């Protein structure tokens, strides 16, 4: 017991005999030594090993049958500590790292008569345990030295130096490693060179995994049931991540090409809810096995020419799609989720353009444009409502009426940047414009078209239908542009009925 590494914390090898005895009294008995006791036990150290003397001191405490009040208090304190320590080690299977903290709150008057009382003492004692940092090695890492405590611990598996070449290319995480994070929210940081796949180490109570690679990233954490969050940074090449009803969040950064993320939990058992991808130059696929029915948040940042496809089980599901600097120079960026029933799109950070949105099951689509968004196409055949908010321009270039065949309402009243619709709205769609300059195309509308406060442009291809009206709003330079065929209709130009359905335009042509 004395000749162990943990003992050096309390009994450094440079201590004198008196100091060894004093430390025992302080740490074990909770008091300073009396003169007689100090003299006696120091004398014992003159002829016996420190380990033997400490064992004798413990025996004396346990077997004490006298009446000295201080000695009896120390005996009770020792017995209470022993009871809590045994419960921590045997029943709770606690780590050696936090053993001292577990019994730090024990006193001679502590109630240790029940398991609940002992557990409460341990909880209080370990509540303020500081986070620890563990450094993995090229050898097999396991045992008490790689067991965390109750703090938010970190396990670093960085590449080590190759002693033969001097190059840092030696992996320090292997399939033979056994890592236990203990309580708290614990993190494994794994760095790899050459795109080595995340080794299938035994990971217990590790909630966060960060993988950094100078090439590709392959991370299969299906057997690490405690993992809730996985972050991967790939300098190049593909990223392939597999979870199984454990991770709720996956983040990919760097300059990866393609990204594939699958939650392989059975339908109803998967948990992947949040995915964020930054910097990819290839396609993103999420849930290729079609069991991903929990994805509610997808963020694409600085994605260039990479399509994103979410394949999920059918069912009621809302998806929040965030676009930040997503572009497709020379190509459209096709974003597909054909099973989300509600779609909320946020443009933020930097403008996004050439977006081809495929959302066949979405009945409502909401767009919050904090930065400009340009949609090259949209296929949302079930959508009945399109709502646009934010302070930036939203443009639809080539969407067709057939692609929005169920649409009944477009409402941009909460937008201050403008809305531009590149193709003609169906005649049964009600439109409410933004407070900026809007541009819409209309046919024989039978609904109320209310432009906003900006200087708007309405292109009209047919006489307004029964029940239809078009109000230009409060702008000062609103334009009604008639198509060539409509403008050539002499009877229309002389019709007071037509003019009665149109109001507020400063310019007709």
Tab-separated table of C-alpha atoms in Angstrom:
chain	number	residue	atom	x	y	z
A	1	UNK	CA	0.000	0.000	0.000
A	2	UNK	CA	2.767	2.431	0.932
A	3	UNK	CA	4.946	1.398	-1.997
A	4	UNK	CA	2.479	2.513	-4.677
A	5	UNK	CA	2.334	5.535	-6.960
A	6	UNK	CA	-0.858	7.003	-5.408
A	7	UNK	CA	0.756	6.865	-1.963
A	8	UNK	CA	3.395	9.361	-3.069
A	9	UNK	CA	0.723	12.081	-3.042
A	10	UNK	CA	0.431	11.770	0.727
A	11	UNK	CA	3.784	10.244	1.616
A	12	UNK	CA	6.573	11.641	-0.570
A	13	UNK	CA	9.775	9.656	-0.215
A	14	UNK	CA	11.623	12.615	1.324
A	15	UNK	CA	9.446	12.759	4.476
A	16	UNK	CA	10.974	12.298	7.912
A	17	UNK	CA	9.558	9.702	10.298
A	18	UNK	CA	7.692	12.392	12.241
A	19	UNK	CA	6.201	13.761	9.013
A	20	UNK	CA	5.007	10.317	7.919
A	21	UNK	CA	3.191	9.839	11.225
A	22	UNK	CA	1.771	13.373	11.131
A	23	UNK	CA	0.413	12.856	7.612
A	24	UNK	CA	-1.270	9.618	8.686
A	25	UNK	CA	-2.967	11.305	11.615
A	26	UNK	CA	-4.088	14.230	9.429
A	27	UNK	CA	-5.334	12.290	6.395
A	28	UNK	CA	-6.681	9.141	8.042
A	29	UNK	CA	-7.600	10.115	11.590
A	30	UNK	CA	-8.617	13.703	10.925
A	31	UNK	CA	-6.510	15.289	13.674
A	32	UNK	CA	-2.991	16.274	14.622
A	33	UNK	CA	-1.010	13.630	16.488
A	34	UNK	CA	-0.730	13.716	20.251
A	35	UNK	CA	2.819	13.846	21.626
A	36	UNK	CA	2.817	10.285	22.905
A	37	UNK	CA	1.430	8.843	19.699
A	38	UNK	CA	3.868	10.798	17.542
A	39	UNK	CA	6.814	9.614	19.616
A	40	UNK	CA	5.706	5.985	19.651
A	41	UNK	CA	4.989	5.562	15.970
A	42	UNK	CA	8.032	7.549	14.875
A	43	UNK	CA	10.066	5.174	16.999
A	44	UNK	CA	8.488	2.230	15.221
A	45	UNK	CA	9.636	3.681	11.897
A	46	UNK	CA	13.206	3.511	13.107
A	47	UNK	CA	13.112	-0.287	13.003
A	48	UNK	CA	10.312	-1.128	10.577
A	49	UNK	CA	9.348	-0.181	7.037
A	50	UNK	CA	6.881	2.632	6.526
A	51	UNK	CA	4.411	0.233	4.939
A	52	UNK	CA	4.504	-2.063	7.965
A	53	UNK	CA	4.105	0.787	10.443
A	54	UNK	CA	1.126	2.268	8.560
A	55	UNK	CA	-0.505	-1.182	8.518
A	56	UNK	CA	0.079	-1.440	12.278
A	57	UNK	CA	-1.451	2.013	12.792
A	58	UNK	CA	-4.562	0.998	10.869
A	59	UNK	CA	-4.865	-2.176	12.942
A	60	UNK	CA	-4.590	-0.127	16.126
A	61	UNK	CA	-7.355	2.213	15.006
A	62	UNK	CA	-9.712	-0.596	14.005
A	63	UNK	CA	-9.152	-2.588	17.211
A	64	UNK	CA	-9.132	0.320	19.659
A	65	UNK	CA	-11.268	-0.503	22.730
A	66	UNK	CA	-10.304	2.328	25.062
A	67	UNK	CA	-12.165	5.393	26.270
A	68	UNK	CA	-10.075	8.269	24.885
A	69	UNK	CA	-12.516	10.622	23.173
A	70	UNK	CA	-10.132	11.706	20.397
A	71	UNK	CA	-9.202	8.121	19.611
A	72	UNK	CA	-12.852	7.042	19.527
A	73	UNK	CA	-13.717	9.908	17.163
A	74	UNK	CA	-10.843	8.910	14.887
A	75	UNK	CA	-12.019	5.299	14.946
A	76	UNK	CA	-15.541	6.319	13.937
A	77	UNK	CA	-14.172	8.552	11.172
A	78	UNK	CA	-12.019	5.710	9.858
A	79	UNK	CA	-14.920	3.243	9.898
A	80	UNK	CA	-17.182	5.725	8.111
A	81	UNK	CA	-14.549	6.338	5.428
A	82	UNK	CA	-14.091	2.608	4.998
A	83	UNK	CA	-17.840	2.081	4.554
A	84	UNK	CA	-18.151	4.814	1.919
A	85	UNK	CA	-14.965	3.723	0.136
A	86	UNK	CA	-16.177	0.127	-0.069
A	87	UNK	CA	-19.536	1.231	-1.469
A	88	UNK	CA	-17.807	3.448	-4.047
A	89	UNK	CA	-15.354	0.761	-5.170
A	90	UNK	CA	-17.515	-2.366	-5.010
A	91	UNK	CA	-21.094	-1.261	-5.548
A	92	UNK	CA	-20.597	1.802	-7.745
A	93	UNK	CA	-17.479	0.450	-9.465
A	94	UNK	CA	-16.004	3.927	-9.163
A	95	UNK	CA	-12.681	4.883	-10.699
A	96	UNK	CA	-9.468	5.122	-8.738
A	97	UNK	CA	-9.050	8.628	-10.106
A	98	UNK	CA	-11.902	9.987	-7.999
A	99	UNK	CA	-11.511	7.723	-4.968
A	100	UNK	CA	-10.131	10.497	-2.775
A	101	UNK	CA	-12.888	12.898	-3.768
A	102	UNK	CA	-15.515	10.229	-3.117
A	103	UNK	CA	-14.693	10.064	0.599
A	104	UNK	CA	-13.654	13.686	1.032
A	105	UNK	CA	-16.947	14.623	2.671
A	106	UNK	CA	-16.961	11.846	5.272
A	107	UNK	CA	-16.900	12.930	8.925
A	108	UNK	CA	-17.154	11.109	12.232
A	109	UNK	CA	-20.816	12.103	12.404
A	110	UNK	CA	-21.732	11.151	8.822
A	111	UNK	CA	-24.690	8.836	8.376
A	112	UNK	CA	-23.413	5.753	6.533
A	113	UNK	CA	-26.161	3.397	7.621
A	114	UNK	CA	-27.783	3.110	4.179
A	115	UNK	CA	-26.638	2.892	0.580
A	116	UNK	CA	-28.531	6.088	-0.195
A	117	UNK	CA	-26.651	7.953	2.519
A	118	UNK	CA	-23.303	6.704	1.253
A	119	UNK	CA	-24.210	7.562	-2.349
A	120	UNK	CA	-25.140	11.100	-1.299
A	121	UNK	CA	-21.742	11.567	0.355
A	122	UNK	CA	-19.987	10.349	-2.785
A	123	UNK	CA	-22.056	12.595	-5.055
A	124	UNK	CA	-21.282	15.641	-2.951
A	125	UNK	CA	-17.593	14.795	-2.756
A	126	UNK	CA	-17.125	14.278	-6.483
A	127	UNK	CA	-19.362	17.142	-7.636
A	128	UNK	CA	-16.489	19.609	-7.901
A	129	UNK	CA	-13.912	17.247	-9.354
A	130	UNK	CA	-11.936	19.078	-12.015
A	131	UNK	CA	-11.782	17.823	-15.562
A	132	UNK	CA	-8.810	15.618	-16.322
A	133	UNK	CA	-6.741	15.203	-19.469
A	134	UNK	CA	-5.421	11.797	-20.519
A	135	UNK	CA	-2.762	11.279	-23.189
A	136	UNK	CA	-2.926	8.022	-25.098
A	137	UNK	CA	0.231	6.210	-26.170
A	138	UNK	CA	1.354	4.001	-29.014
A	139	UNK	CA	1.124	1.045	-26.621
A	140	UNK	CA	-2.126	-0.531	-25.431
A	141	UNK	CA	-3.963	1.986	-23.256
A	142	UNK	CA	-6.280	0.476	-20.659
A	143	UNK	CA	-6.830	0.046	-16.950
A	144	UNK	CA	-7.206	2.627	-14.163
A	145	UNK	CA	-4.828	5.052	-15.864
A	146	UNK	CA	-7.400	5.553	-18.615
A	147	UNK	CA	-10.548	5.836	-16.527
A	148	UNK	CA	-12.039	9.292	-16.129
A	149	UNK	CA	-13.778	10.761	-13.146
A	150	UNK	CA	-16.902	12.803	-12.646
A	151	UNK	CA	-15.529	15.846	-14.461
A	152	UNK	CA	-15.685	16.550	-18.191
A	153	UNK	CA	-12.526	14.666	-19.086
A	154	UNK	CA	-10.510	14.704	-22.310
A	155	UNK	CA	-8.644	11.785	-23.890
A	156	UNK	CA	-6.115	12.907	-26.505
A	157	UNK	CA	-5.043	10.397	-29.149
A	158	UNK	CA	-2.643	12.517	-31.179
A	159	UNK	CA	-0.059	11.112	-33.552
A	160	UNK	CA	3.240	10.354	-31.839
A	161	UNK	CA	6.746	10.717	-33.173
A	162	UNK	CA	8.312	7.812	-34.996
A	163	UNK	CA	11.614	7.382	-33.172
A	164	UNK	CA	13.157	5.852	-36.259
A	165	UNK	CA	12.337	8.686	-38.634
A	166	UNK	CA	11.529	11.609	-36.391
A	167	UNK	CA	8.205	12.015	-38.192
A	168	UNK	CA	4.922	12.332	-36.325
A	169	UNK	CA	3.055	9.457	-37.949
A	170	UNK	CA	2.477	6.910	-35.174
A	171	UNK	CA	-1.177	6.388	-34.246
A	172	UNK	CA	-1.932	6.355	-30.514
A	173	UNK	CA	-5.460	4.940	-30.666
A	174	UNK	CA	-5.835	1.261	-31.475
A	175	UNK	CA	-8.517	-1.400	-31.438
A	176	UNK	CA	-6.939	-2.827	-28.274
A	177	UNK	CA	-7.370	0.354	-26.237
A	178	UNK	CA	-10.008	0.420	-23.502
A	179	UNK	CA	-11.107	3.937	-22.570
A	180	UNK	CA	-13.647	4.775	-19.880
A	181	UNK	CA	-14.745	8.383	-19.505
A	182	UNK	CA	-16.481	7.845	-16.186
A	183	UNK	CA	-19.117	10.375	-15.250
A	184	UNK	CA	-19.331	13.818	-16.828
A	185	UNK	CA	-19.378	14.666	-20.526
A	186	UNK	CA	-16.128	13.243	-21.849
A	187	UNK	CA	-14.277	13.814	-25.112
A	188	UNK	CA	-11.989	11.694	-27.278
A	189	UNK	CA	-9.767	13.677	-29.664
A	190	UNK	CA	-8.352	11.435	-32.394
A	191	UNK	CA	-5.796	12.664	-34.917
A	192	UNK	CA	-4.836	10.490	-37.854
A	193	UNK	CA	-2.488	10.718	-40.807
A	194	UNK	CA	-3.081	9.124	-44.156
A	195	UNK	CA	-6.806	8.783	-43.644
A	196	UNK	CA	-6.672	5.872	-41.197
A	197	UNK	CA	-10.153	4.814	-40.105
A	198	UNK	CA	-11.142	5.458	-36.505
A	199	UNK	CA	-9.958	2.301	-34.691
A	200	UNK	CA	-12.612	0.156	-33.027
A	201	UNK	CA	-11.335	0.805	-29.517
A	202	UNK	CA	-13.565	-0.074	-26.572
A	203	UNK	CA	-15.137	3.226	-25.593
A	204	UNK	CA	-17.278	3.528	-22.491
A	205	UNK	CA	-18.905	6.745	-21.293
A	206	UNK	CA	-17.304	8.792	-24.083
A	207	UNK	CA	-19.911	11.280	-25.250
A	208	UNK	CA	-17.961	13.412	-27.753
A	209	UNK	CA	-15.550	12.290	-30.472
A	210	UNK	CA	-13.472	14.690	-32.560
A	211	UNK	CA	-11.614	13.241	-35.550
A	212	UNK	CA	-8.996	15.242	-37.452
A	213	UNK	CA	-7.385	13.807	-40.582
A	214	UNK	CA	-4.965	15.081	-43.191
A	215	UNK	CA	-6.925	13.026	-45.699
A	216	UNK	CA	-10.183	11.119	-45.588
A	217	UNK	CA	-12.237	10.387	-42.476
A	218	UNK	CA	-13.880	7.032	-41.842
A	219	UNK	CA	-15.576	6.782	-38.468
A	220	UNK	CA	-17.808	3.882	-37.482
A	221	UNK	CA	-19.128	4.478	-33.961
A	222	UNK	CA	-22.028	2.049	-34.106
A	223	UNK	CA	-20.667	0.090	-31.138
A	224	UNK	CA	-19.883	3.146	-28.998
A	225	UNK	CA	-23.325	3.498	-27.494
A	226	UNK	CA	-22.396	6.445	-25.263
A	227	UNK	CA	-21.390	8.721	-28.151
A	228	UNK	CA	-23.846	11.563	-28.719
A	229	UNK	CA	-21.771	13.998	-30.794
A	230	UNK	CA	-19.199	13.359	-33.514
A	231	UNK	CA	-17.117	16.006	-35.270
A	232	UNK	CA	-14.873	15.229	-38.230
A	233	UNK	CA	-12.377	17.489	-39.964
A	234	UNK	CA	-11.002	16.222	-43.257
A	235	UNK	CA	-8.327	18.116	-45.142
A	236	UNK	CA	-9.149	16.203	-48.319
A	237	UNK	CA	-11.005	13.213	-49.748
A	238	UNK	CA	-14.203	11.602	-48.552
A	239	UNK	CA	-15.893	11.477	-45.162
A	240	UNK	CA	-17.856	8.361	-44.196
A	241	UNK	CA	-19.596	8.240	-40.809
A	242	UNK	CA	-21.786	5.490	-39.378
A	243	UNK	CA	-23.792	5.743	-36.180
A	244	UNK	CA	-26.436	3.428	-34.742
A	245	UNK	CA	-29.089	4.974	-32.575
A	246	UNK	CA	-26.489	6.804	-30.472
A	247	UNK	CA	-25.169	10.074	-31.913
A	248	UNK	CA	-27.669	12.907	-32.129
A	249	UNK	CA	-25.288	15.364	-33.821
A	250	UNK	CA	-22.638	15.062	-36.553
A	251	UNK	CA	-20.475	17.944	-37.776
A	252	UNK	CA	-18.067	17.792	-40.723
A	253	UNK	CA	-15.586	20.578	-41.463
A	254	UNK	CA	-12.496	21.065	-43.603
A	255	UNK	CA	-12.307	20.590	-47.355
A	256	UNK	CA	-13.790	17.146	-47.809
A	257	UNK	CA	-15.078	15.936	-51.139
A	258	UNK	CA	-18.077	13.681	-50.600
A	259	UNK	CA	-19.755	13.196	-47.226
A	260	UNK	CA	-21.837	10.140	-46.285
A	261	UNK	CA	-23.576	9.929	-42.910
A	262	UNK	CA	-25.795	7.039	-41.852
A	263	UNK	CA	-27.672	6.314	-38.657
A	264	UNK	CA	-28.068	2.548	-38.870
A	265	UNK	CA	-30.486	2.254	-35.984
A	266	UNK	CA	-33.751	0.531	-36.753
A	267	UNK	CA	-36.627	2.740	-37.811
A	268	UNK	CA	-37.858	4.437	-34.673
A	269	UNK	CA	-34.602	3.758	-32.826
A	270	UNK	CA	-32.297	6.123	-34.686
A	271	UNK	CA	-31.403	9.428	-33.046
A	272	UNK	CA	-29.455	11.515	-35.563
A	273	UNK	CA	-31.144	14.916	-35.420
A	274	UNK	CA	-28.529	17.508	-36.383
A	275	UNK	CA	-25.994	17.522	-39.225
A	276	UNK	CA	-23.680	20.385	-40.160
A	277	UNK	CA	-21.374	20.260	-43.206
A	278	UNK	CA	-18.748	22.898	-43.994
A	279	UNK	CA	-16.527	23.205	-47.052
A	280	UNK	CA	-17.475	20.106	-49.022
A	281	UNK	CA	-16.875	20.054	-52.765
A	282	UNK	CA	-18.768	16.833	-53.455
A	283	UNK	CA	-22.155	15.373	-52.721
A	284	UNK	CA	-23.609	14.910	-49.249
A	285	UNK	CA	-25.798	11.896	-48.517
A	286	UNK	CA	-27.573	11.408	-45.215
A	287	UNK	CA	-29.493	8.262	-44.366
A	288	UNK	CA	-28.879	6.170	-47.450
A	289	UNK	CA	-30.530	3.239	-45.658
A	290	UNK	CA	-33.778	5.243	-45.378
A	291	UNK	CA	-34.055	4.703	-41.616
A	292	UNK	CA	-33.071	8.254	-40.707
A	293	UNK	CA	-36.426	9.511	-39.516
A	294	UNK	CA	-35.222	11.941	-36.839
A	295	UNK	CA	-33.172	14.481	-38.818
A	296	UNK	CA	-34.533	17.931	-37.986
A	297	UNK	CA	-31.567	20.213	-38.735
A	298	UNK	CA	-29.228	20.345	-41.732
A	299	UNK	CA	-26.651	23.122	-42.112
A	300	UNK	CA	-24.563	23.595	-45.255
A	301	UNK	CA	-21.708	26.119	-45.071
A	302	UNK	CA	-19.431	27.164	-47.950
A	303	UNK	CA	-20.509	24.152	-49.949
A	304	UNK	CA	-19.485	24.334	-53.609
A	305	UNK	CA	-21.098	22.242	-56.351
A	306	UNK	CA	-22.140	19.561	-53.884
A	307	UNK	CA	-25.665	18.190	-53.877
A	308	UNK	CA	-27.222	17.197	-50.552
A	309	UNK	CA	-29.668	14.319	-50.271
A	310	UNK	CA	-31.598	13.293	-47.174
A	311	UNK	CA	-33.184	9.862	-47.461
A	312	UNK	CA	-35.582	9.282	-44.611
A	313	UNK	CA	-38.519	7.141	-43.668
A	314	UNK	CA	-41.909	8.619	-44.432
A	315	UNK	CA	-43.708	10.349	-41.590
A	316	UNK	CA	-44.395	13.746	-40.111
A	317	UNK	CA	-41.050	15.522	-39.788
A	318	UNK	CA	-39.895	19.136	-39.829
A	319	UNK	CA	-36.504	20.002	-41.305
A	320	UNK	CA	-34.632	23.227	-40.591
A	321	UNK	CA	-32.256	23.830	-43.511
A	322	UNK	CA	-29.561	26.486	-43.043
A	323	UNK	CA	-27.652	27.765	-46.090
A	324	UNK	CA	-24.467	29.788	-45.650
A	325	UNK	CA	-22.454	30.523	-48.766
A	326	UNK	CA	-23.774	27.516	-50.697
A	327	UNK	CA	-23.046	27.975	-54.390
A	328	UNK	CA	-22.976	26.051	-57.628
A	329	UNK	CA	-20.891	27.895	-60.198
A	330	UNK	CA	-21.780	26.228	-63.468
A	331	UNK	CA	-24.160	23.786	-61.793
A	332	UNK	CA	-27.212	23.819	-59.598
A	333	UNK	CA	-26.869	22.609	-56.015
A	334	UNK	CA	-29.639	20.056	-55.655
A	335	UNK	CA	-30.926	19.746	-52.100
A	336	UNK	CA	-33.366	16.883	-51.688
A	337	UNK	CA	-35.545	15.793	-48.799
A	338	UNK	CA	-38.650	14.157	-50.192
A	339	UNK	CA	-40.122	13.084	-46.840
A	340	UNK	CA	-39.892	16.207	-44.658
A	341	UNK	CA	-43.422	17.536	-44.242
A	342	UNK	CA	-42.413	21.004	-43.050
A	343	UNK	CA	-39.387	22.872	-44.373
A	344	UNK	CA	-37.802	25.970	-42.853
A	345	UNK	CA	-34.916	27.503	-44.797
A	346	UNK	CA	-32.553	30.090	-43.330
A	347	UNK	CA	-30.047	32.017	-45.422
A	348	UNK	CA	-27.250	33.370	-43.253
A	349	UNK	CA	-23.575	34.346	-43.290
A	350	UNK	CA	-23.124	34.734	-47.052
A	351	UNK	CA	-25.360	34.597	-50.107
A	352	UNK	CA	-26.404	31.220	-51.477
A	353	UNK	CA	-27.213	30.700	-55.141
A	354	UNK	CA	-28.189	28.145	-57.777
A	355	UNK	CA	-30.224	26.173	-55.246
A	356	UNK	CA	-32.441	23.440	-56.696
A	357	UNK	CA	-34.854	22.471	-53.931
A	358	UNK	CA	-36.586	19.094	-54.074
A	359	UNK	CA	-39.139	18.740	-51.276
A	360	UNK	CA	-42.090	16.743	-52.542
A	361	UNK	CA	-43.676	16.047	-49.132
A	362	UNK	CA	-43.407	19.524	-47.619
A	363	UNK	CA	-46.811	21.148	-47.204
A	364	UNK	CA	-45.393	24.399	-45.820
A	365	UNK	CA	-42.139	26.111	-46.770
A	366	UNK	CA	-40.760	29.052	-44.813
A	367	UNK	CA	-37.715	31.051	-45.908
A	368	UNK	CA	-35.874	33.409	-43.549
A	369	UNK	CA	-33.378	35.348	-45.658
A	370	UNK	CA	-30.753	37.078	-43.546
A	371	UNK	CA	-28.596	36.827	-46.690
A	372	UNK	CA	-29.654	36.624	-50.333
A	373	UNK	CA	-30.857	33.269	-51.618
A	374	UNK	CA	-31.403	32.403	-55.270
A	375	UNK	CA	-33.357	29.285	-56.166
A	376	UNK	CA	-32.703	27.946	-59.646
A	377	UNK	CA	-35.606	25.530	-59.301
A	378	UNK	CA	-38.075	24.239	-56.767
A	379	UNK	CA	-40.106	21.050	-56.771
A	380	UNK	CA	-42.547	21.088	-53.874
A	381	UNK	CA	-45.711	19.668	-55.329
A	382	UNK	CA	-47.439	19.282	-51.939
A	383	UNK	CA	-46.678	22.776	-50.634
A	384	UNK	CA	-49.718	24.953	-50.040
A	385	UNK	CA	-47.992	27.846	-48.271
A	386	UNK	CA	-44.759	29.706	-49.019
A	387	UNK	CA	-43.686	32.266	-46.414
A	388	UNK	CA	-40.712	34.606	-46.848
A	389	UNK	CA	-39.160	36.680	-44.053
A	390	UNK	CA	-35.791	38.309	-43.369
A	391	UNK	CA	-33.973	41.378	-44.630
A	392	UNK	CA	-32.538	40.039	-47.890
A	393	UNK	CA	-33.732	39.324	-51.412
A	394	UNK	CA	-35.137	35.899	-52.256
A	395	UNK	CA	-35.213	34.988	-55.939
A	396	UNK	CA	-36.885	32.080	-57.716
A	397	UNK	CA	-35.668	31.924	-61.300
A	398	UNK	CA	-37.129	28.963	-63.199
A	399	UNK	CA	-39.626	27.350	-60.842
A	400	UNK	CA	-42.782	26.404	-62.719
A	401	UNK	CA	-46.419	26.390	-61.680
A	402	UNK	CA	-46.453	22.608	-62.020
A	403	UNK	CA	-43.620	22.320	-59.488
A	404	UNK	CA	-45.780	24.217	-57.001
A	405	UNK	CA	-49.064	22.733	-58.090
A	406	UNK	CA	-50.747	22.799	-54.669
A	407	UNK	CA	-49.656	26.307	-53.719
A	408	UNK	CA	-52.439	28.594	-52.486
A	409	UNK	CA	-50.604	31.293	-50.528
A	410	UNK	CA	-47.387	33.276	-50.885
A	411	UNK	CA	-46.758	35.643	-47.982
A	412	UNK	CA	-43.682	37.886	-47.942
A	413	UNK	CA	-45.091	40.524	-45.587
A	414	UNK	CA	-42.364	39.777	-43.041
A	415	UNK	CA	-39.565	40.339	-45.540
A	416	UNK	CA	-37.720	43.644	-46.044
A	417	UNK	CA	-35.370	42.571	-48.838
A	418	UNK	CA	-37.716	41.708	-51.667
A	419	UNK	CA	-39.100	38.638	-53.424
A	420	UNK	CA	-38.691	37.845	-57.104
A	421	UNK	CA	-40.706	35.056	-58.730
A	422	UNK	CA	-39.347	34.149	-62.140
A	423	UNK	CA	-42.337	32.252	-63.478
A	424	UNK	CA	-46.033	32.867	-63.410
A	425	UNK	CA	-48.046	32.093	-60.290
A	426	UNK	CA	-51.042	29.834	-60.718
A	427	UNK	CA	-54.333	31.689	-60.909
A	428	UNK	CA	-55.531	30.427	-57.524
A	429	UNK	CA	-52.605	31.733	-55.462
A	430	UNK	CA	-52.998	34.644	-53.048
A	431	UNK	CA	-49.906	36.869	-52.878
A	432	UNK	CA	-48.784	39.345	-50.211
A	433	UNK	CA	-45.607	41.248	-50.987
A	434	UNK	CA	-42.674	42.463	-48.928
A	435	UNK	CA	-41.838	46.010	-47.908
A	436	UNK	CA	-39.077	46.101	-50.545
A	437	UNK	CA	-39.208	45.839	-54.339
A	438	UNK	CA	-40.955	42.641	-55.438
A	439	UNK	CA	-41.278	41.150	-58.889
A	440	UNK	CA	-44.044	38.684	-59.754
A	441	UNK	CA	-45.637	37.226	-62.866
A	442	UNK	CA	-49.380	36.698	-63.016
A	443	UNK	CA	-51.994	35.285	-65.364
A	444	UNK	CA	-55.770	35.380	-64.997
A	445	UNK	CA	-55.551	35.461	-61.232
A	446	UNK	CA	-58.754	34.934	-59.289
A	447	UNK	CA	-57.223	35.854	-55.937
A	448	UNK	CA	-56.101	38.965	-54.092
A	449	UNK	CA	-52.644	40.139	-55.071
A	450	UNK	CA	-51.304	42.718	-52.619
A	451	UNK	CA	-47.878	44.127	-53.342
A	452	UNK	CA	-45.974	45.808	-50.527
A	453	UNK	CA	-44.405	49.180	-49.822
A	454	UNK	CA	-41.563	48.907	-52.329
A	455	UNK	CA	-41.451	49.859	-55.982
A	456	UNK	CA	-42.824	46.617	-57.363
A	457	UNK	CA	-43.078	45.086	-60.818
A	458	UNK	CA	-45.991	42.907	-61.872
A	459	UNK	CA	-45.914	41.185	-65.257
A	460	UNK	CA	-49.431	40.270	-66.408
A	461	UNK	CA	-50.144	37.807	-69.229
A	462	UNK	CA	-53.961	37.677	-69.118
A	463	UNK	CA	-56.996	39.595	-68.030
A	464	UNK	CA	-57.600	39.380	-64.302
A	465	UNK	CA	-59.982	36.530	-63.549
A	466	UNK	CA	-63.232	36.537	-61.637
A	467	UNK	CA	-62.651	37.653	-58.059
A	468	UNK	CA	-59.081	38.678	-58.743
A	469	UNK	CA	-57.526	42.039	-57.832
A	470	UNK	CA	-54.032	43.475	-58.025
A	471	UNK	CA	-52.998	46.263	-55.632
A	472	UNK	CA	-49.545	47.758	-56.209
A	473	UNK	CA	-49.240	48.961	-52.632
A	474	UNK	CA	-47.551	52.080	-51.326
A	475	UNK	CA	-44.592	52.262	-53.674
A	476	UNK	CA	-43.951	55.413	-55.708
A	477	UNK	CA	-42.776	53.780	-58.933
A	478	UNK	CA	-44.767	50.562	-59.238
A	479	UNK	CA	-44.832	49.052	-62.718
A	480	UNK	CA	-47.522	46.940	-64.368
A	481	UNK	CA	-45.973	45.278	-67.397
A	482	UNK	CA	-48.386	43.686	-69.874
A	483	UNK	CA	-47.148	40.928	-72.118
A	484	UNK	CA	-47.143	41.743	-75.826
A	485	UNK	CA	-50.265	39.710	-76.522
A	486	UNK	CA	-52.206	41.276	-73.667
A	487	UNK	CA	-51.116	44.789	-74.540
A	488	UNK	CA	-52.388	44.275	-78.109
A	489	UNK	CA	-55.871	43.415	-76.839
A	490	UNK	CA	-57.827	46.573	-77.729
A	491	UNK	CA	-60.942	45.505	-75.871
A	492	UNK	CA	-58.927	44.995	-72.712
A	493	UNK	CA	-57.359	48.435	-72.844
A	494	UNK	CA	-60.817	50.013	-73.096
A	495	UNK	CA	-62.328	47.884	-70.355
A	496	UNK	CA	-63.313	49.704	-67.190
A	497	UNK	CA	-63.782	46.303	-65.565
A	498	UNK	CA	-60.115	45.540	-66.089
A	499	UNK	CA	-59.043	48.910	-64.724
A	500	UNK	CA	-61.268	48.421	-61.701
A	501	UNK	CA	-59.303	45.356	-60.696
A	502	UNK	CA	-55.929	47.097	-60.920
A	503	UNK	CA	-54.806	49.830	-58.524
A	504	UNK	CA	-51.780	51.730	-57.324
A	505	UNK	CA	-49.484	51.426	-60.341
A	506	UNK	CA	-47.629	54.556	-61.390
A	507	UNK	CA	-46.460	53.059	-64.691
A	508	UNK	CA	-48.307	50.812	-67.158
A	509	UNK	CA	-46.763	49.518	-70.301
